[in-house]
Amino acid sequence: MELKKNVKNENGTCELEFAIDAAAFNEAVSKVFKKTASKYKVAGFRPGKAPRNIIEQMYGKDVFTYDAINELFPANYEAAVKEAGIDPVDRPEVDIVSADAENGVVLKAIVTVKPEVALGEYKGLKAEKTVHTVEAATVDAEIDRMRERNARIYSKEEGNAENGDTAVIDFEGFIDDVAFEGGKGEKYPLELGSGQFIPGFEEQVVGHAVGEEFDVVVPFPADYAAEELAGKTATFKIKLHEVKAKELPAADDEFAKDVSEYDTLAELRASIEKEMKEQLDRQSELEAENQLVDQVVTGMKAEIPECMIRDAIDDMVRDFEYRMESQGLKLENYLQYTQMTMEKFREGFKDQAEKQVKMRLALEKIVALENIEATEEEFEAEISRIAANYKLEAERVKAMIPTAEVKKDLAINKAIDFIKSNATITEVENKKAAE
């Protein structure tokens, strides 16, 4: 490969012109001929037996040229990019300048490249980090949630339904004495006070006993999703089959032994408090990092190519689609349910994608300016972490993931550490319960 031209254009693209010698081109044409000759029918010859010159006479002199160039292009383009010292961020637009057996091939590729980045200040920045204190009430609330998860469910033999109970009901809804679609259910378990049904419904079930049949009269909200029901008053015929109540275990040492590795409630509480504190501390650390990185991004100057934002949106859409599928829902169905077009859905990611691209470019620039590199020990530790997460052998992970990309990501993380280590971070007390 010979790089003949390397011109950076004002629109953020680079024009490369490179040559592939005649020997390499002719060898590629011969390989294509041997591989594809059987596709071409020539009278008097069995499939694949017609001479190359006969096929070229019948189908055109360049019949094998384009496939040969396609075979040669990837490796030679990569070599041209490397020699030109550019960093493409999109697929190239390729034209054939010339191609013949005597002179070989000359190709022109126009490709969008990573933009030049000018940074403002990235040392001596300031940020605040909140120091949290976990309140006792927050720990109590978590203990109560654990008690709820371990509650004993039993059928009430006596008494009326109360908030917190589960009422097993038959129901059918009517508007002006006419049943409406979707307003019927049999032996439906409704947790009273959960807000599953429209406002006012559950409150009217409270106070009734097993075996009772009664009416619940409620208006549908004006903004109800089903327009034919919105704002209208419905009467539901109810039959109460069963009332299930919860009996929560006492919050004591025996409870702690049953639900955890600890022998006492005090130890369990201390563990919950510690975990909550660590979670809040990690959140505070991340918030401080974000403050600093946001300042770096705000101070940077760069012309961001649209293709970089587009690719970031593509990644976000794929990630969203993967998470939907893990919950058994296809993206196209989600868009139907939310009455959203794909274009509008993608548009919702644009600001986040642009910020992500800018952040990556800014951190890459700091990596270059400060000569930040990942050590072999850091690389091996990251490979071990990935292998453990996916339950794979470390060597297999190395074969699957490009070493250079892993080291680049590690360097980016070290750039964040560099910004933090050169910043003034003020701790601010804030008593806050974990959510």
PDB file of N, CA and C in Angstrom, residues 227-308:
ATOM      1  N   GLU A 227     -60.163   6.416  26.414  1.00  0.00           N
ATOM      2  CA  GLU A 227     -60.936   7.643  26.245  1.00  0.00           C
ATOM      3  C   GLU A 227     -62.441   7.425  26.430  1.00  0.00           C
ATOM      4  N   GLU A 228     -62.926   6.217  26.069  1.00  0.00           N
ATOM      5  CA  GLU A 228     -64.362   5.957  26.176  1.00  0.00           C
ATOM      6  C   GLU A 228     -64.838   5.883  27.630  1.00  0.00           C
ATOM      7  N   LEU A 229     -63.862   5.733  28.582  1.00  0.00           N
ATOM      8  CA  LEU A 229     -64.208   5.655  30.002  1.00  0.00           C
ATOM      9  C   LEU A 229     -63.849   6.931  30.760  1.00  0.00           C
ATOM     10  N   ALA A 230     -62.959   7.742  30.190  1.00  0.00           N
ATOM     11  CA  ALA A 230     -62.436   8.916  30.892  1.00  0.00           C
ATOM     12  C   ALA A 230     -63.556   9.839  31.358  1.00  0.00           C
ATOM     13  N   GLY A 231     -63.516  10.177  32.660  1.00  0.00           N
ATOM     14  CA  GLY A 231     -64.463  11.120  33.236  1.00  0.00           C
ATOM     15  C   GLY A 231     -65.831  10.550  33.564  1.00  0.00           C
ATOM     16  N   LYS A 232     -66.071   9.297  33.220  1.00  0.00           N
ATOM     17  CA  LYS A 232     -67.396   8.708  33.455  1.00  0.00           C
ATOM     18  C   LYS A 232     -67.441   7.980  34.798  1.00  0.00           C
ATOM     19  N   THR A 233     -68.647   7.917  35.394  1.00  0.00           N
ATOM     20  CA  THR A 233     -68.819   7.240  36.675  1.00  0.00           C
ATOM     21  C   THR A 233     -69.238   5.792  36.429  1.00  0.00           C
ATOM     22  N   ALA A 234     -68.552   4.869  37.077  1.00  0.00           N
ATOM     23  CA  ALA A 234     -68.827   3.438  36.894  1.00  0.00           C
ATOM     24  C   ALA A 234     -69.313   2.832  38.202  1.00  0.00           C
ATOM     25  N   THR A 235     -70.171   1.828  38.049  1.00  0.00           N
ATOM     26  CA  THR A 235     -70.616   1.039  39.202  1.00  0.00           C
ATOM     27  C   THR A 235     -70.071  -0.369  39.048  1.00  0.00           C
ATOM     28  N   PHE A 236     -69.306  -0.820  40.039  1.00  0.00           N
ATOM     29  CA  PHE A 236     -68.734  -2.159  40.019  1.00  0.00           C
ATOM     30  C   PHE A 236     -69.506  -3.060  40.976  1.00  0.00           C
ATOM     31  N   LYS A 237     -69.964  -4.189  40.465  1.00  0.00           N
ATOM     32  CA  LYS A 237     -70.600  -5.212  41.296  1.00  0.00           C
ATOM     33  C   LYS A 237     -69.492  -6.084  41.885  1.00  0.00           C
ATOM     34  N   ILE A 238     -69.460  -6.165  43.203  1.00  0.00           N
ATOM     35  CA  ILE A 238     -68.360  -6.849  43.891  1.00  0.00           C
ATOM     36  C   ILE A 238     -68.879  -8.030  44.690  1.00  0.00           C
ATOM     37  N   LYS A 239     -68.128  -9.139  44.647  1.00  0.00           N
ATOM     38  CA  LYS A 239     -68.334 -10.238  45.589  1.00  0.00           C
ATOM     39  C   LYS A 239     -67.006 -10.517  46.260  1.00  0.00           C
ATOM     40  N   LEU A 240     -66.992 -10.478  47.599  1.00  0.00           N
ATOM     41  CA  LEU A 240     -65.763 -10.674  48.368  1.00  0.00           C
ATOM     42  C   LEU A 240     -65.658 -12.145  48.794  1.00  0.00           C
ATOM     43  N   HIS A 241     -64.709 -12.862  48.176  1.00  0.00           N
ATOM     44  CA  HIS A 241     -64.558 -14.296  48.443  1.00  0.00           C
ATOM     45  C   HIS A 241     -63.684 -14.586  49.674  1.00  0.00           C
ATOM     46  N   GLU A 242     -62.607 -13.834  49.818  1.00  0.00           N
ATOM     47  CA  GLU A 242     -61.630 -14.158  50.860  1.00  0.00           C
ATOM     48  C   GLU A 242     -60.851 -12.902  51.219  1.00  0.00           C
ATOM     49  N   VAL A 243     -60.454 -12.818  52.472  1.00  0.00           N
ATOM     50  CA  VAL A 243     -59.580 -11.737  52.910  1.00  0.00           C
ATOM     51  C   VAL A 243     -58.320 -12.358  53.495  1.00  0.00           C
ATOM     52  N   LYS A 244     -57.180 -12.000  52.890  1.00  0.00           N
ATOM     53  CA  LYS A 244     -55.898 -12.515  53.374  1.00  0.00           C
ATOM     54  C   LYS A 244     -55.177 -11.412  54.123  1.00  0.00           C
ATOM     55  N   ALA A 245     -54.709 -11.739  55.298  1.00  0.00           N
ATOM     56  CA  ALA A 245     -53.995 -10.770  56.124  1.00  0.00           C
ATOM     57  C   ALA A 245     -52.550 -11.210  56.312  1.00  0.00           C
ATOM     58  N   LYS A 246     -51.728 -10.242  56.710  1.00  0.00           N
ATOM     59  CA  LYS A 246     -50.315 -10.520  56.975  1.00  0.00           C
ATOM     60  C   LYS A 246     -50.049 -10.469  58.463  1.00  0.00           C
ATOM     61  N   GLU A 247     -49.243 -11.396  58.920  1.00  0.00           N
ATOM     62  CA  GLU A 247     -48.759 -11.344  60.300  1.00  0.00           C
ATOM     63  C   GLU A 247     -47.249 -11.172  60.227  1.00  0.00           C
ATOM     64  N   LEU A 248     -46.782  -9.987  60.591  1.00  0.00           N
ATOM     65  CA  LEU A 248     -45.357  -9.699  60.500  1.00  0.00           C
ATOM     66  C   LEU A 248     -44.609 -10.286  61.689  1.00  0.00           C
ATOM     67  N   PRO A 249     -43.426 -10.846  61.440  1.00  0.00           N
ATOM     68  CA  PRO A 249     -42.620 -11.363  62.559  1.00  0.00           C
ATOM     69  C   PRO A 249     -42.122 -10.213  63.428  1.00  0.00           C
ATOM     70  N   ALA A 250     -41.907 -10.486  64.668  1.00  0.00           N
ATOM     71  CA  ALA A 250     -41.373  -9.473  65.579  1.00  0.00           C
ATOM     72  C   ALA A 250     -39.937  -9.145  65.185  1.00  0.00           C
ATOM     73  N   ALA A 251     -39.585  -7.870  65.331  1.00  0.00           N
ATOM     74  CA  ALA A 251     -38.211  -7.455  65.046  1.00  0.00           C
ATOM     75  C   ALA A 251     -37.361  -7.747  66.272  1.00  0.00           C
ATOM     76  N   ASP A 252     -36.778  -8.960  66.317  1.00  0.00           N
ATOM     77  CA  ASP A 252     -35.972  -9.354  67.461  1.00  0.00           C
ATOM     78  C   ASP A 252     -34.792 -10.202  66.988  1.00  0.00           C
ATOM     79  N   ASP A 253     -34.066 -10.740  67.957  1.00  0.00           N
ATOM     80  CA  ASP A 253     -32.870 -11.514  67.602  1.00  0.00           C
ATOM     81  C   ASP A 253     -33.212 -12.749  66.786  1.00  0.00           C
ATOM     82  N   GLU A 254     -34.337 -13.389  67.081  1.00  0.00           N
ATOM     83  CA  GLU A 254     -34.734 -14.584  66.321  1.00  0.00           C
ATOM     84  C   GLU A 254     -35.006 -14.235  64.865  1.00  0.00           C
ATOM     85  N   PHE A 255     -35.623 -13.087  64.659  1.00  0.00           N
ATOM     86  CA  PHE A 255     -35.878 -12.617  63.288  1.00  0.00           C
ATOM     87  C   PHE A 255     -34.546 -12.402  62.562  1.00  0.00           C
ATOM     88  N   ALA A 256     -33.592 -11.782  63.235  1.00  0.00           N
ATOM     89  CA  ALA A 256     -32.284 -11.533  62.626  1.00  0.00           C
ATOM     90  C   ALA A 256     -31.619 -12.841  62.213  1.00  0.00           C
ATOM     91  N   LYS A 257     -31.713 -13.855  63.070  1.00  0.00           N
ATOM     92  CA  LYS A 257     -31.126 -15.163  62.758  1.00  0.00           C
ATOM     93  C   LYS A 257     -31.801 -15.798  61.536  1.00  0.00           C
ATOM     94  N   ASP A 258     -33.124 -15.610  61.440  1.00  0.00           N
ATOM     95  CA  ASP A 258     -33.884 -16.241  60.356  1.00  0.00           C
ATOM     96  C   ASP A 258     -33.590 -15.623  58.992  1.00  0.00           C
ATOM     97  N   VAL A 259     -33.344 -14.318  58.956  1.00  0.00           N
ATOM     98  CA  VAL A 259     -33.255 -13.626  57.660  1.00  0.00           C
ATOM     99  C   VAL A 259     -31.840 -13.213  57.286  1.00  0.00           C
ATOM    100  N   SER A 260     -30.867 -13.470  58.157  1.00  0.00           N
ATOM    101  CA  SER A 260     -29.513 -13.003  57.861  1.00  0.00           C
ATOM    102  C   SER A 260     -28.481 -13.934  58.482  1.00  0.00           C
ATOM    103  N   GLU A 261     -27.237 -13.542  58.310  1.00  0.00           N
ATOM    104  CA  GLU A 261     -26.138 -14.308  58.899  1.00  0.00           C
ATOM    105  C   GLU A 261     -25.826 -13.863  60.324  1.00  0.00           C
ATOM    106  N   TYR A 262     -26.593 -12.904  60.833  1.00  0.00           N
ATOM    107  CA  TYR A 262     -26.287 -12.324  62.143  1.00  0.00           C
ATOM    108  C   TYR A 262     -27.122 -12.967  63.253  1.00  0.00           C
ATOM    109  N   ASP A 263     -26.567 -12.930  64.467  1.00  0.00           N
ATOM    110  CA  ASP A 263     -27.221 -13.563  65.616  1.00  0.00           C
ATOM    111  C   ASP A 263     -28.126 -12.611  66.384  1.00  0.00           C
ATOM    112  N   THR A 264     -27.921 -11.321  66.201  1.00  0.00           N
ATOM    113  CA  THR A 264     -28.727 -10.367  66.960  1.00  0.00           C
ATOM    114  C   THR A 264     -29.292  -9.293  66.037  1.00  0.00           C
ATOM    115  N   LEU A 265     -30.384  -8.682  66.485  1.00  0.00           N
ATOM    116  CA  LEU A 265     -30.996  -7.596  65.718  1.00  0.00           C
ATOM    117  C   LEU A 265     -30.044  -6.406  65.646  1.00  0.00           C
ATOM    118  N   ALA A 266     -29.303  -6.186  66.712  1.00  0.00           N
ATOM    119  CA  ALA A 266     -28.361  -5.067  66.723  1.00  0.00           C
ATOM    120  C   ALA A 266     -27.301  -5.229  65.632  1.00  0.00           C
ATOM    121  N   GLU A 267     -26.807  -6.469  65.465  1.00  0.00           N
ATOM    122  CA  GLU A 267     -25.811  -6.721  64.414  1.00  0.00           C
ATOM    123  C   GLU A 267     -26.413  -6.530  63.025  1.00  0.00           C
ATOM    124  N   LEU A 268     -27.660  -6.986  62.840  1.00  0.00           N
ATOM    125  CA  LEU A 268     -28.337  -6.814  61.551  1.00  0.00           C
ATOM    126  C   LEU A 268     -28.519  -5.335  61.251  1.00  0.00           C
ATOM    127  N   ARG A 269     -28.955  -4.572  62.253  1.00  0.00           N
ATOM    128  CA  ARG A 269     -29.144  -3.130  62.066  1.00  0.00           C
ATOM    129  C   ARG A 269     -27.822  -2.453  61.692  1.00  0.00           C
ATOM    130  N   ALA A 270     -26.751  -2.854  62.368  1.00  0.00           N
ATOM    131  CA  ALA A 270     -25.439  -2.254  62.082  1.00  0.00           C
ATOM    132  C   ALA A 270     -25.006  -2.562  60.649  1.00  0.00           C
ATOM    133  N   SER A 271     -25.291  -3.794  60.196  1.00  0.00           N
ATOM    134  CA  SER A 271     -24.942  -4.187  58.836  1.00  0.00           C
ATOM    135  C   SER A 271     -25.735  -3.380  57.804  1.00  0.00           C
ATOM    136  N   ILE A 272     -27.039  -3.196  58.063  1.00  0.00           N
ATOM    137  CA  ILE A 272     -27.885  -2.421  57.146  1.00  0.00           C
ATOM    138  C   ILE A 272     -27.404  -0.977  57.092  1.00  0.00           C
ATOM    139  N   GLU A 273     -27.106  -0.411  58.253  1.00  0.00           N
ATOM    140  CA  GLU A 273     -26.631   0.974  58.303  1.00  0.00           C
ATOM    141  C   GLU A 273     -25.322   1.134  57.531  1.00  0.00           C
ATOM    142  N   LYS A 274     -24.410   0.166  57.708  1.00  0.00           N
ATOM    143  CA  LYS A 274     -23.116   0.221  57.026  1.00  0.00           C
ATOM    144  C   LYS A 274     -23.301   0.150  55.506  1.00  0.00           C
ATOM    145  N   GLU A 275     -24.161  -0.757  55.064  1.00  0.00           N
ATOM    146  CA  GLU A 275     -24.392  -0.912  53.626  1.00  0.00           C
ATOM    147  C   GLU A 275     -25.027   0.344  53.034  1.00  0.00           C
ATOM    148  N   MET A 276     -25.999   0.898  53.756  1.00  0.00           N
ATOM    149  CA  MET A 276     -26.631   2.134  53.290  1.00  0.00           C
ATOM    150  C   MET A 276     -25.628   3.282  53.220  1.00  0.00           C
ATOM    151  N   LYS A 277     -24.788   3.378  54.237  1.00  0.00           N
ATOM    152  CA  LYS A 277     -23.776   4.446  54.273  1.00  0.00           C
ATOM    153  C   LYS A 277     -22.816   4.295  53.095  1.00  0.00           C
ATOM    154  N   GLU A 278     -22.387   3.079  52.824  1.00  0.00           N
ATOM    155  CA  GLU A 278     -21.466   2.844  51.706  1.00  0.00           C
ATOM    156  C   GLU A 278     -22.124   3.205  50.373  1.00  0.00           C
ATOM    157  N   GLN A 279     -23.413   2.867  50.248  1.00  0.00           N
ATOM    158  CA  GLN A 279     -24.134   3.187  49.019  1.00  0.00           C
ATOM    159  C   GLN A 279     -24.236   4.700  48.834  1.00  0.00           C
ATOM    160  N   LEU A 280     -24.570   5.398  49.906  1.00  0.00           N
ATOM    161  CA  LEU A 280     -24.663   6.855  49.830  1.00  0.00           C
ATOM    162  C   LEU A 280     -23.307   7.492  49.559  1.00  0.00           C
ATOM    163  N   ASP A 281     -22.264   6.936  50.154  1.00  0.00           N
ATOM    164  CA  ASP A 281     -20.912   7.457  49.919  1.00  0.00           C
ATOM    165  C   ASP A 281     -20.502   7.274  48.460  1.00  0.00           C
ATOM    166  N   ARG A 282     -20.840   6.098  47.879  1.00  0.00           N
ATOM    167  CA  ARG A 282     -20.526   5.878  46.459  1.00  0.00           C
ATOM    168  C   ARG A 282     -21.289   6.865  45.580  1.00  0.00           C
ATOM    169  N   GLN A 283     -22.538   7.107  45.950  1.00  0.00           N
ATOM    170  CA  GLN A 283     -23.350   8.066  45.206  1.00  0.00           C
ATOM    171  C   GLN A 283     -22.743   9.466  45.298  1.00  0.00           C
ATOM    172  N   SER A 284     -22.316   9.857  46.486  1.00  0.00           N
ATOM    173  CA  SER A 284     -21.706  11.178  46.677  1.00  0.00           C
ATOM    174  C   SER A 284     -20.414  11.306  45.883  1.00  0.00           C
ATOM    175  N   GLU A 285     -19.621  10.228  45.891  1.00  0.00           N
ATOM    176  CA  GLU A 285     -18.367  10.231  45.136  1.00  0.00           C
ATOM    177  C   GLU A 285     -18.639  10.420  43.649  1.00  0.00           C
ATOM    178  N   LEU A 286     -19.653   9.709  43.147  1.00  0.00           N
ATOM    179  CA  LEU A 286     -20.004   9.815  41.730  1.00  0.00           C
ATOM    180  C   LEU A 286     -20.528  11.209  41.406  1.00  0.00           C
ATOM    181  N   GLU A 287     -21.327  11.776  42.308  1.00  0.00           N
ATOM    182  CA  GLU A 287     -21.844  13.129  42.080  1.00  0.00           C
ATOM    183  C   GLU A 287     -20.717  14.144  42.020  1.00  0.00           C
ATOM    184  N   ALA A 288     -19.714  13.997  42.889  1.00  0.00           N
ATOM    185  CA  ALA A 288     -18.562  14.900  42.866  1.00  0.00           C
ATOM    186  C   ALA A 288     -17.779  14.740  41.559  1.00  0.00           C
ATOM    187  N   GLU A 289     -17.586  13.486  41.132  1.00  0.00           N
ATOM    188  CA  GLU A 289     -16.914  13.234  39.850  1.00  0.00           C
ATOM    189  C   GLU A 289     -17.661  13.910  38.714  1.00  0.00           C
ATOM    190  N   ASN A 290     -18.984  13.764  38.724  1.00  0.00           N
ATOM    191  CA  ASN A 290     -19.795  14.348  37.649  1.00  0.00           C
ATOM    192  C   ASN A 290     -19.672  15.867  37.627  1.00  0.00           C
ATOM    193  N   GLN A 291     -19.624  16.480  38.819  1.00  0.00           N
ATOM    194  CA  GLN A 291     -19.446  17.930  38.876  1.00  0.00           C
ATOM    195  C   GLN A 291     -18.145  18.343  38.185  1.00  0.00           C
ATOM    196  N   LEU A 292     -17.083  17.601  38.478  1.00  0.00           N
ATOM    197  CA  LEU A 292     -15.768  17.939  37.920  1.00  0.00           C
ATOM    198  C   LEU A 292     -15.724  17.699  36.411  1.00  0.00           C
ATOM    199  N   VAL A 293     -16.222  16.542  35.984  1.00  0.00           N
ATOM    200  CA  VAL A 293     -16.194  16.225  34.553  1.00  0.00           C
ATOM    201  C   VAL A 293     -17.080  17.191  33.783  1.00  0.00           C
ATOM    202  N   ASP A 294     -18.219  17.571  34.360  1.00  0.00           N
ATOM    203  CA  ASP A 294     -19.101  18.542  33.704  1.00  0.00           C
ATOM    204  C   ASP A 294     -18.373  19.867  33.478  1.00  0.00           C
ATOM    205  N   GLN A 295     -17.553  20.263  34.445  1.00  0.00           N
ATOM    206  CA  GLN A 295     -16.785  21.502  34.293  1.00  0.00           C
ATOM    207  C   GLN A 295     -15.776  21.381  33.152  1.00  0.00           C
ATOM    208  N   VAL A 296     -15.146  20.217  33.047  1.00  0.00           N
ATOM    209  CA  VAL A 296     -14.186  20.002  31.959  1.00  0.00           C
ATOM    210  C   VAL A 296     -14.902  20.054  30.613  1.00  0.00           C
ATOM    211  N   VAL A 297     -16.054  19.377  30.527  1.00  0.00           N
ATOM    212  CA  VAL A 297     -16.811  19.345  29.271  1.00  0.00           C
ATOM    213  C   VAL A 297     -17.290  20.740  28.899  1.00  0.00           C
ATOM    214  N   THR A 298     -17.750  21.508  29.891  1.00  0.00           N
ATOM    215  CA  THR A 298     -18.227  22.875  29.627  1.00  0.00           C
ATOM    216  C   THR A 298     -17.114  23.746  29.059  1.00  0.00           C
ATOM    217  N   GLY A 299     -15.888  23.505  29.516  1.00  0.00           N
ATOM    218  CA  GLY A 299     -14.762  24.328  29.076  1.00  0.00           C
ATOM    219  C   GLY A 299     -14.095  23.877  27.791  1.00  0.00           C
ATOM    220  N   MET A 300     -14.504  22.720  27.246  1.00  0.00           N
ATOM    221  CA  MET A 300     -13.858  22.209  26.038  1.00  0.00           C
ATOM    222  C   MET A 300     -14.467  22.825  24.780  1.00  0.00           C
ATOM    223  N   LYS A 301     -13.677  22.815  23.708  1.00  0.00           N
ATOM    224  CA  LYS A 301     -14.153  23.259  22.402  1.00  0.00           C
ATOM    225  C   LYS A 301     -13.869  22.164  21.386  1.00  0.00           C
ATOM    226  N   ALA A 302     -14.898  21.766  20.672  1.00  0.00           N
ATOM    227  CA  ALA A 302     -14.749  20.725  19.647  1.00  0.00           C
ATOM    228  C   ALA A 302     -15.982  20.722  18.766  1.00  0.00           C
ATOM    229  N   GLU A 303     -15.782  20.480  17.479  1.00  0.00           N
ATOM    230  CA  GLU A 303     -16.890  20.328  16.535  1.00  0.00           C
ATOM    231  C   GLU A 303     -17.254  18.843  16.497  1.00  0.00           C
ATOM    232  N   ILE A 304     -18.352  18.484  17.142  1.00  0.00           N
ATOM    233  CA  ILE A 304     -18.718  17.075  17.264  1.00  0.00           C
ATOM    234  C   ILE A 304     -19.424  16.600  15.991  1.00  0.00           C
ATOM    235  N   PRO A 305     -18.882  15.606  15.293  1.00  0.00           N
ATOM    236  CA  PRO A 305     -19.562  15.074  14.100  1.00  0.00           C
ATOM    237  C   PRO A 305     -20.886  14.411  14.484  1.00  0.00           C
ATOM    238  N   GLU A 306     -21.900  14.614  13.651  1.00  0.00           N
ATOM    239  CA  GLU A 306     -23.210  14.028  13.906  1.00  0.00           C
ATOM    240  C   GLU A 306     -23.142  12.508  14.001  1.00  0.00           C
ATOM    241  N   CYS A 307     -22.230  11.905  13.229  1.00  0.00           N
ATOM    242  CA  CYS A 307     -22.157  10.439  13.229  1.00  0.00           C
ATOM    243  C   CYS A 307     -21.774   9.896  14.595  1.00  0.00           C
ATOM    244  N   MET A 308     -20.982  10.653  15.378  1.00  0.00           N
ATOM    245  CA  MET A 308     -20.595  10.190  16.710  1.00  0.00           C
ATOM    246  C   MET A 308     -21.802  10.186  17.645  1.00  0.00           C
TER     247      MET A 308
END
